[in-house]
Amino acid sequence: MTATVETLEAMERPPVSMGSRLEGEMLEVSMGPQHPSTHGVFRMNVALEGEIVRKLKPVFGYLHRNHEKIGENVSYLGSMPYTDRLDYFCSMTNNWAYALSVEKLAGIEVPERAEYLRIILAELTRLQNHMSLLGFLLNDMGAWGTPLMYAFREREKILDLFESLSGSRMMCDYMRFGGCRVDASPEWLARAKKIVDLFPRFADELEQLIVGNEVVIARTQNVGKLSPELAISAGITGPMLRACGVNYDVRKVDGYGFYPRFKFRIPLEMHESVGILKQAFEQVPDGPIINPKVKIRAFRPPVGEAYGRIEGPKGELGFYLISDGTPNPYRYRVRPPSFINLTVLEDLCLGHTVADVMVILGSVDIVMGEVDR
């Protein structure tokens, strides 16, 4: 066997100890898509130096459902049920963001009662989303089952409300251009108010469970820190942006719906949502729930373009539409917070251990349905 030039050069190098040989060597690991904390449809290619993360590249596309292209090949109304499947924990807010974009495009006004119902359903959605986030985050830390079921117990009460109003627990298809599909009865509002009145006790218990847990503190303090400068530069929104000290909220900035009528602070997500809900229950008026002038089934908005956005539970959710006057959108694009917020994942993980990666990913609060559109 003839020795190559590389082999001869290697033989001439001075011997090195095992310790120095390991120093600087990189091990490439594929985390996911089979990893339980990557939702079965997300992958991270991680380069490790020992236990330390030196590179991390997210890999998307395992769940791609062609949502945006479908939106250009069905009617405006036909896209509404598809929005449920983006963030399938938050179908009510998905519906609202899409409806808001179409209403901007066509200049549609929404009745007052419908605006209140939208806010009530959006804030209920925010509560159940944040409960789920905390349950899944503790699950990712290794607390299998119990914290998630504790959160899901309260979430079920809100899903029961959604089901009794819309006919579906998760894929609600509730919003319509110019209002809502069905009205909420006085009994439904009373039932929702009762659930909201009891919620602060659960929220306080959950907060005490997390803040007072030394394992949670050890696993999360100074792990995955996000600077305000990087967050703003990367377009991060929602709780992630507010957690690093930037008090930005589309509900305050745009004042869409009737949010300017409510008193609430930007941080302290769940407590402020309860406050908004209590105000909404007191103020909700009687009246129609949909604009009768809107012909939903023969809907043809004028030629133009519009971008409608809301403060979804995970951040800014927006829909960009271009109309050419036909029954289908000429262009249909989604600005999903889960996808945008994932763009800083490598920055959050660099320098941390491989065990921290799953905790950091869990803290971003993603749903892959709106990452792979």
XYZ file of C-alpha atoms in Angstrom:
373
model
C 0.000 0.000 0.000
C 1.408 3.355 -0.999
C 1.259 6.111 1.613
C -0.440 9.334 0.526
C 1.010 12.793 1.068
C -1.560 13.446 3.813
C -0.559 10.218 5.590
C 3.147 11.097 5.480
C 2.444 14.597 6.802
C 0.389 13.155 9.649
C 3.230 10.752 10.551
C 5.665 13.660 10.792
C 3.465 15.652 13.222
C 4.442 15.445 16.929
C 2.223 13.132 19.010
C -0.622 14.755 20.978
C -2.288 13.685 24.185
C -5.919 12.449 24.215
C -6.965 15.596 26.054
C -5.582 17.955 23.439
C -6.940 15.751 20.647
C -10.504 16.079 21.986
C -10.082 19.789 22.465
C -11.599 21.532 19.463
C -13.061 18.410 17.869
C -16.648 18.859 16.689
C -19.381 16.249 16.831
C -22.332 16.800 14.510
C -25.655 15.595 15.926
C -29.079 15.582 14.301
C -31.676 16.436 16.930
C -35.019 15.490 15.425
C -37.278 15.114 13.675
C -37.793 11.973 15.782
C -36.882 13.748 19.045
C -40.064 14.041 21.169
C -39.486 17.730 21.865
C -39.123 18.630 18.176
C -42.792 17.763 17.531
C -41.848 15.009 15.088
C -41.519 17.483 12.219
C -38.567 19.717 13.126
C -34.864 19.056 13.040
C -31.753 20.787 14.358
C -28.287 20.034 13.013
C -26.068 20.737 16.007
C -22.273 20.901 16.108
C -20.980 20.125 19.599
C -17.614 20.644 21.208
C -17.943 18.243 24.088
C -21.336 19.208 25.538
C -21.185 22.816 24.267
C -23.176 23.984 21.227
C -20.955 25.702 18.649
C -23.332 25.676 15.654
C -27.039 25.028 15.233
C -29.004 25.043 12.004
C -32.797 24.555 12.042
C -34.233 22.367 9.269
C -37.866 22.968 8.299
C -40.219 21.497 5.749
C -41.302 18.152 7.184
C -44.884 19.396 7.687
C -45.293 21.626 4.630
C -48.953 21.734 3.600
C -48.816 24.355 0.836
C -51.164 26.631 2.787
C -50.317 29.831 0.920
C -50.662 28.294 -2.547
C -53.978 26.710 -1.584
C -55.123 30.188 -0.480
C -54.576 31.452 -4.027
C -56.699 28.675 -5.517
C -59.815 28.807 -3.340
C -62.279 31.587 -2.576
C -61.644 34.103 0.189
C -64.203 32.349 2.387
C -62.767 28.939 1.469
C -59.449 29.870 3.107
C -60.982 30.529 6.523
C -61.005 26.848 7.672
C -57.399 26.481 6.487
C -56.300 29.251 8.866
C -57.420 27.031 11.769
C -54.632 24.621 10.863
C -51.802 27.172 11.055
C -51.464 27.441 14.827
C -53.902 24.700 15.730
C -53.884 25.814 19.366
C -55.129 29.254 18.371
C -57.692 28.909 15.607
C -59.831 31.807 16.887
C -56.988 34.318 16.604
C -55.924 32.846 13.242
C -59.467 33.446 11.974
C -59.445 37.011 13.263
C -56.133 37.971 11.638
C -57.302 36.665 8.261
C -60.737 38.291 8.566
C -59.104 41.597 9.510
C -56.920 41.506 6.400
C -59.895 40.837 4.113
C -61.902 43.579 5.846
C -59.079 46.047 5.208
C -58.918 44.931 1.594
C -62.653 45.434 1.006
C -63.350 48.305 3.440
C -65.779 46.252 5.546
C -67.121 47.522 8.857
C -67.737 45.140 11.777
C -70.704 45.463 14.177
C -69.922 46.421 17.733
C -71.121 43.176 19.315
C -68.989 41.141 16.911
C -65.900 43.148 17.866
C -66.499 42.354 21.535
C -67.014 38.659 20.818
C -63.768 38.615 18.841
C -61.857 40.138 21.754
C -63.406 37.709 24.255
C -62.469 34.724 22.110
C -58.982 36.085 21.386
C -58.179 36.584 25.069
C -59.552 33.161 25.977
C -57.282 31.786 23.256
C -54.338 33.664 24.760
C -55.006 32.100 28.164
C -55.171 28.530 26.906
C -52.098 29.026 24.678
C -49.937 30.299 27.527
C -51.099 27.484 29.810
C -50.097 24.983 27.148
C -46.706 26.669 26.690
C -45.851 26.334 30.376
C -47.006 22.723 30.473
C -44.974 21.776 27.413
C -41.918 23.711 28.649
C -41.857 21.770 31.911
C -42.392 18.626 29.868
C -39.281 19.479 27.813
C -37.330 19.858 31.058
C -38.157 16.279 31.989
C -41.244 16.736 34.173
C -43.209 14.223 32.134
C -46.973 14.406 32.151
C -48.113 15.996 35.398
C -47.536 19.744 34.733
C -48.919 19.430 31.203
C -52.053 17.643 32.389
C -52.436 20.267 35.122
C -52.411 22.984 32.435
C -54.625 20.975 30.093
C -57.225 20.543 32.832
C -57.878 24.299 32.761
C -57.480 24.472 28.988
C -60.307 21.961 28.592
C -62.721 24.397 30.204
C -61.961 26.988 27.513
C -62.159 24.402 24.729
C -65.590 23.421 26.050
C -66.631 27.045 25.543
C -65.273 27.040 21.990
C -67.070 23.816 21.188
C -70.431 24.977 22.509
C -70.169 28.222 20.514
C -68.614 27.120 17.220
C -69.268 23.369 17.144
C -65.574 22.476 17.245
C -63.023 22.363 20.027
C -59.914 23.317 18.047
C -60.761 23.959 14.375
C -63.433 26.545 15.080
C -63.911 28.290 11.698
C -65.789 30.979 13.631
C -64.925 34.389 12.158
C -66.488 35.817 9.009
C -65.725 38.928 6.982
C -67.718 41.628 8.731
C -68.374 39.739 11.958
C -68.836 36.267 13.426
C -70.633 33.122 12.251
C -72.989 32.598 15.217
C -73.965 34.654 18.249
C -73.106 33.883 21.861
C -76.119 33.299 24.084
C -76.507 34.964 27.504
C -75.946 31.525 29.053
C -72.669 31.120 27.163
C -71.431 34.533 28.297
C -72.368 33.752 31.908
C -70.524 30.446 31.725
C -67.449 32.091 30.205
C -67.491 34.799 32.876
C -67.567 32.174 35.624
C -64.522 30.401 34.152
C -62.634 33.696 33.855
C -63.502 34.697 37.442
C -61.993 31.446 38.740
C -58.918 31.555 36.502
C -56.669 33.854 38.634
C -56.519 31.220 41.374
C -55.144 28.664 38.911
C -52.732 31.214 37.394
C -51.342 32.059 40.833
C -50.876 28.366 41.661
C -49.126 27.729 38.357
C -46.876 30.747 38.834
C -45.941 29.613 42.339
C -45.227 26.115 41.062
C -42.797 27.459 38.447
C -41.184 30.453 40.151
C -40.675 28.571 43.402
C -39.226 25.437 41.811
C -35.445 25.306 42.217
C -35.042 22.839 39.325
C -36.892 25.156 36.940
C -34.829 28.116 38.147
C -31.552 26.224 37.674
C -32.522 25.107 34.169
C -33.740 28.508 32.931
C -31.827 31.350 34.603
C -29.206 32.835 32.261
C -30.082 30.214 29.631
C -31.025 31.337 26.130
C -30.830 35.066 26.878
C -32.158 37.300 24.094
C -30.926 40.877 23.873
C -33.421 43.637 23.000
C -31.217 44.705 20.081
C -31.182 41.246 18.503
C -34.908 40.768 19.127
C -35.805 44.016 17.355
C -33.356 43.362 14.505
C -34.762 39.856 13.911
C -38.404 40.973 14.004
C -39.214 39.007 17.155
C -42.649 39.800 18.583
C -45.036 38.674 21.284
C -44.048 37.366 24.738
C -40.477 36.680 23.542
C -39.976 40.368 22.722
C -41.603 41.572 25.924
C -39.577 39.086 27.996
C -36.339 40.801 26.963
C -37.633 44.207 28.026
C -39.287 45.680 24.919
C -42.857 46.730 25.727
C -44.348 46.308 22.253
C -47.838 44.963 21.645
C -49.857 45.217 18.415
C -53.016 45.617 20.517
C -51.581 48.919 21.755
C -49.730 50.000 18.606
C -52.514 49.385 16.054
C -55.510 49.546 18.357
C -57.388 47.095 16.149
C -60.852 45.906 17.142
C -61.958 47.755 20.266
C -58.756 47.262 22.262
C -58.354 51.030 22.858
C -61.514 50.825 24.988
C -59.829 48.507 27.499
C -57.334 49.246 30.247
C -54.419 46.812 30.284
C -50.660 46.784 30.633
C -48.395 45.202 28.060
C -46.538 42.552 30.138
C -48.053 40.067 32.613
C -49.826 38.168 29.872
C -52.423 35.992 31.583
C -53.356 38.412 34.355
C -53.924 41.221 31.850
C -56.014 38.931 29.625
C -58.271 38.207 32.597
C -58.645 41.959 33.135
C -59.577 42.539 29.493
C -62.114 39.702 29.613
C -63.802 41.054 32.734
C -64.140 44.487 31.117
C -65.472 42.935 27.904
C -68.148 40.932 29.742
C -69.367 44.137 31.392
C -69.404 46.177 28.166
C -70.586 43.723 25.484
C -73.687 45.235 23.834
C -76.674 43.668 22.119
C -77.013 43.875 18.359
C -76.084 42.112 15.137
C -72.960 39.955 14.904
C -72.306 40.371 11.172
C -72.514 43.165 8.618
C -75.557 42.326 6.447
C -74.130 44.217 3.466
C -71.309 41.703 2.989
C -72.060 39.034 0.383
C -69.728 36.384 1.725
C -70.450 33.651 -0.827
C -70.221 35.900 -3.892
C -67.335 37.854 -2.436
C -65.148 39.827 -4.850
C -63.083 42.543 -3.152
C -61.887 45.481 -5.256
C -58.449 45.436 -6.861
C -55.808 46.292 -4.297
C -53.644 44.949 -1.495
C -53.851 44.842 2.291
C -51.938 43.583 5.297
C -53.893 42.814 8.439
C -52.180 41.860 11.678
C -53.072 41.085 15.269
C -51.233 40.401 18.516
C -51.566 36.621 18.504
C -50.628 34.602 21.595
C -47.181 33.905 20.110
C -46.629 37.330 18.529
C -47.567 39.268 15.424
C -49.719 37.177 13.085
C -50.363 38.865 9.746
C -51.918 38.085 6.389
C -50.895 39.879 3.198
C -53.427 39.720 0.371
C -53.454 41.048 -3.189
C -56.789 41.188 -5.005
C -57.206 41.289 -8.773
C -60.981 41.538 -8.512
C -61.620 37.798 -8.897
C -63.153 35.467 -6.259
C -59.683 34.161 -5.291
C -56.720 36.147 -3.927
C -54.032 36.830 -6.531
C -51.436 36.563 -3.748
C -51.869 35.138 -0.242
C -49.021 35.236 2.272
C -48.802 34.622 6.012
C -46.471 36.278 8.506
C -46.408 33.633 11.300
C -44.803 34.418 14.677
C -43.570 30.842 15.244
C -41.423 30.946 12.098
C -40.029 34.444 12.720
C -39.276 33.735 16.382
C -37.341 30.574 15.439
C -34.828 32.561 13.386
C -32.812 33.444 16.517
C -32.663 29.857 17.805
C -28.969 29.450 16.997
C -28.108 32.744 18.714
C -29.962 31.604 21.835
C -28.244 28.192 21.944
C -24.595 29.049 21.185
C -22.346 28.453 24.177
C -24.943 26.452 26.086
C -24.956 22.716 26.677
C -26.819 20.276 24.481
C -29.216 19.650 27.387
C -30.179 23.331 27.303
C -31.166 23.206 23.628
C -34.530 21.555 24.262
C -35.337 23.977 27.083
C -34.533 26.942 24.843
C -36.593 25.519 21.982
C -39.499 24.927 24.361
C -39.340 28.528 25.577
C -39.788 29.877 22.024
C -43.351 28.463 21.949
C -43.732 27.203 18.392
C -46.427 25.327 16.523
C -45.068 23.769 13.365
C -48.312 24.256 11.434
C -47.468 27.932 10.982
C -43.733 27.354 10.536
C -44.204 25.063 7.509
C -46.980 26.811 5.649
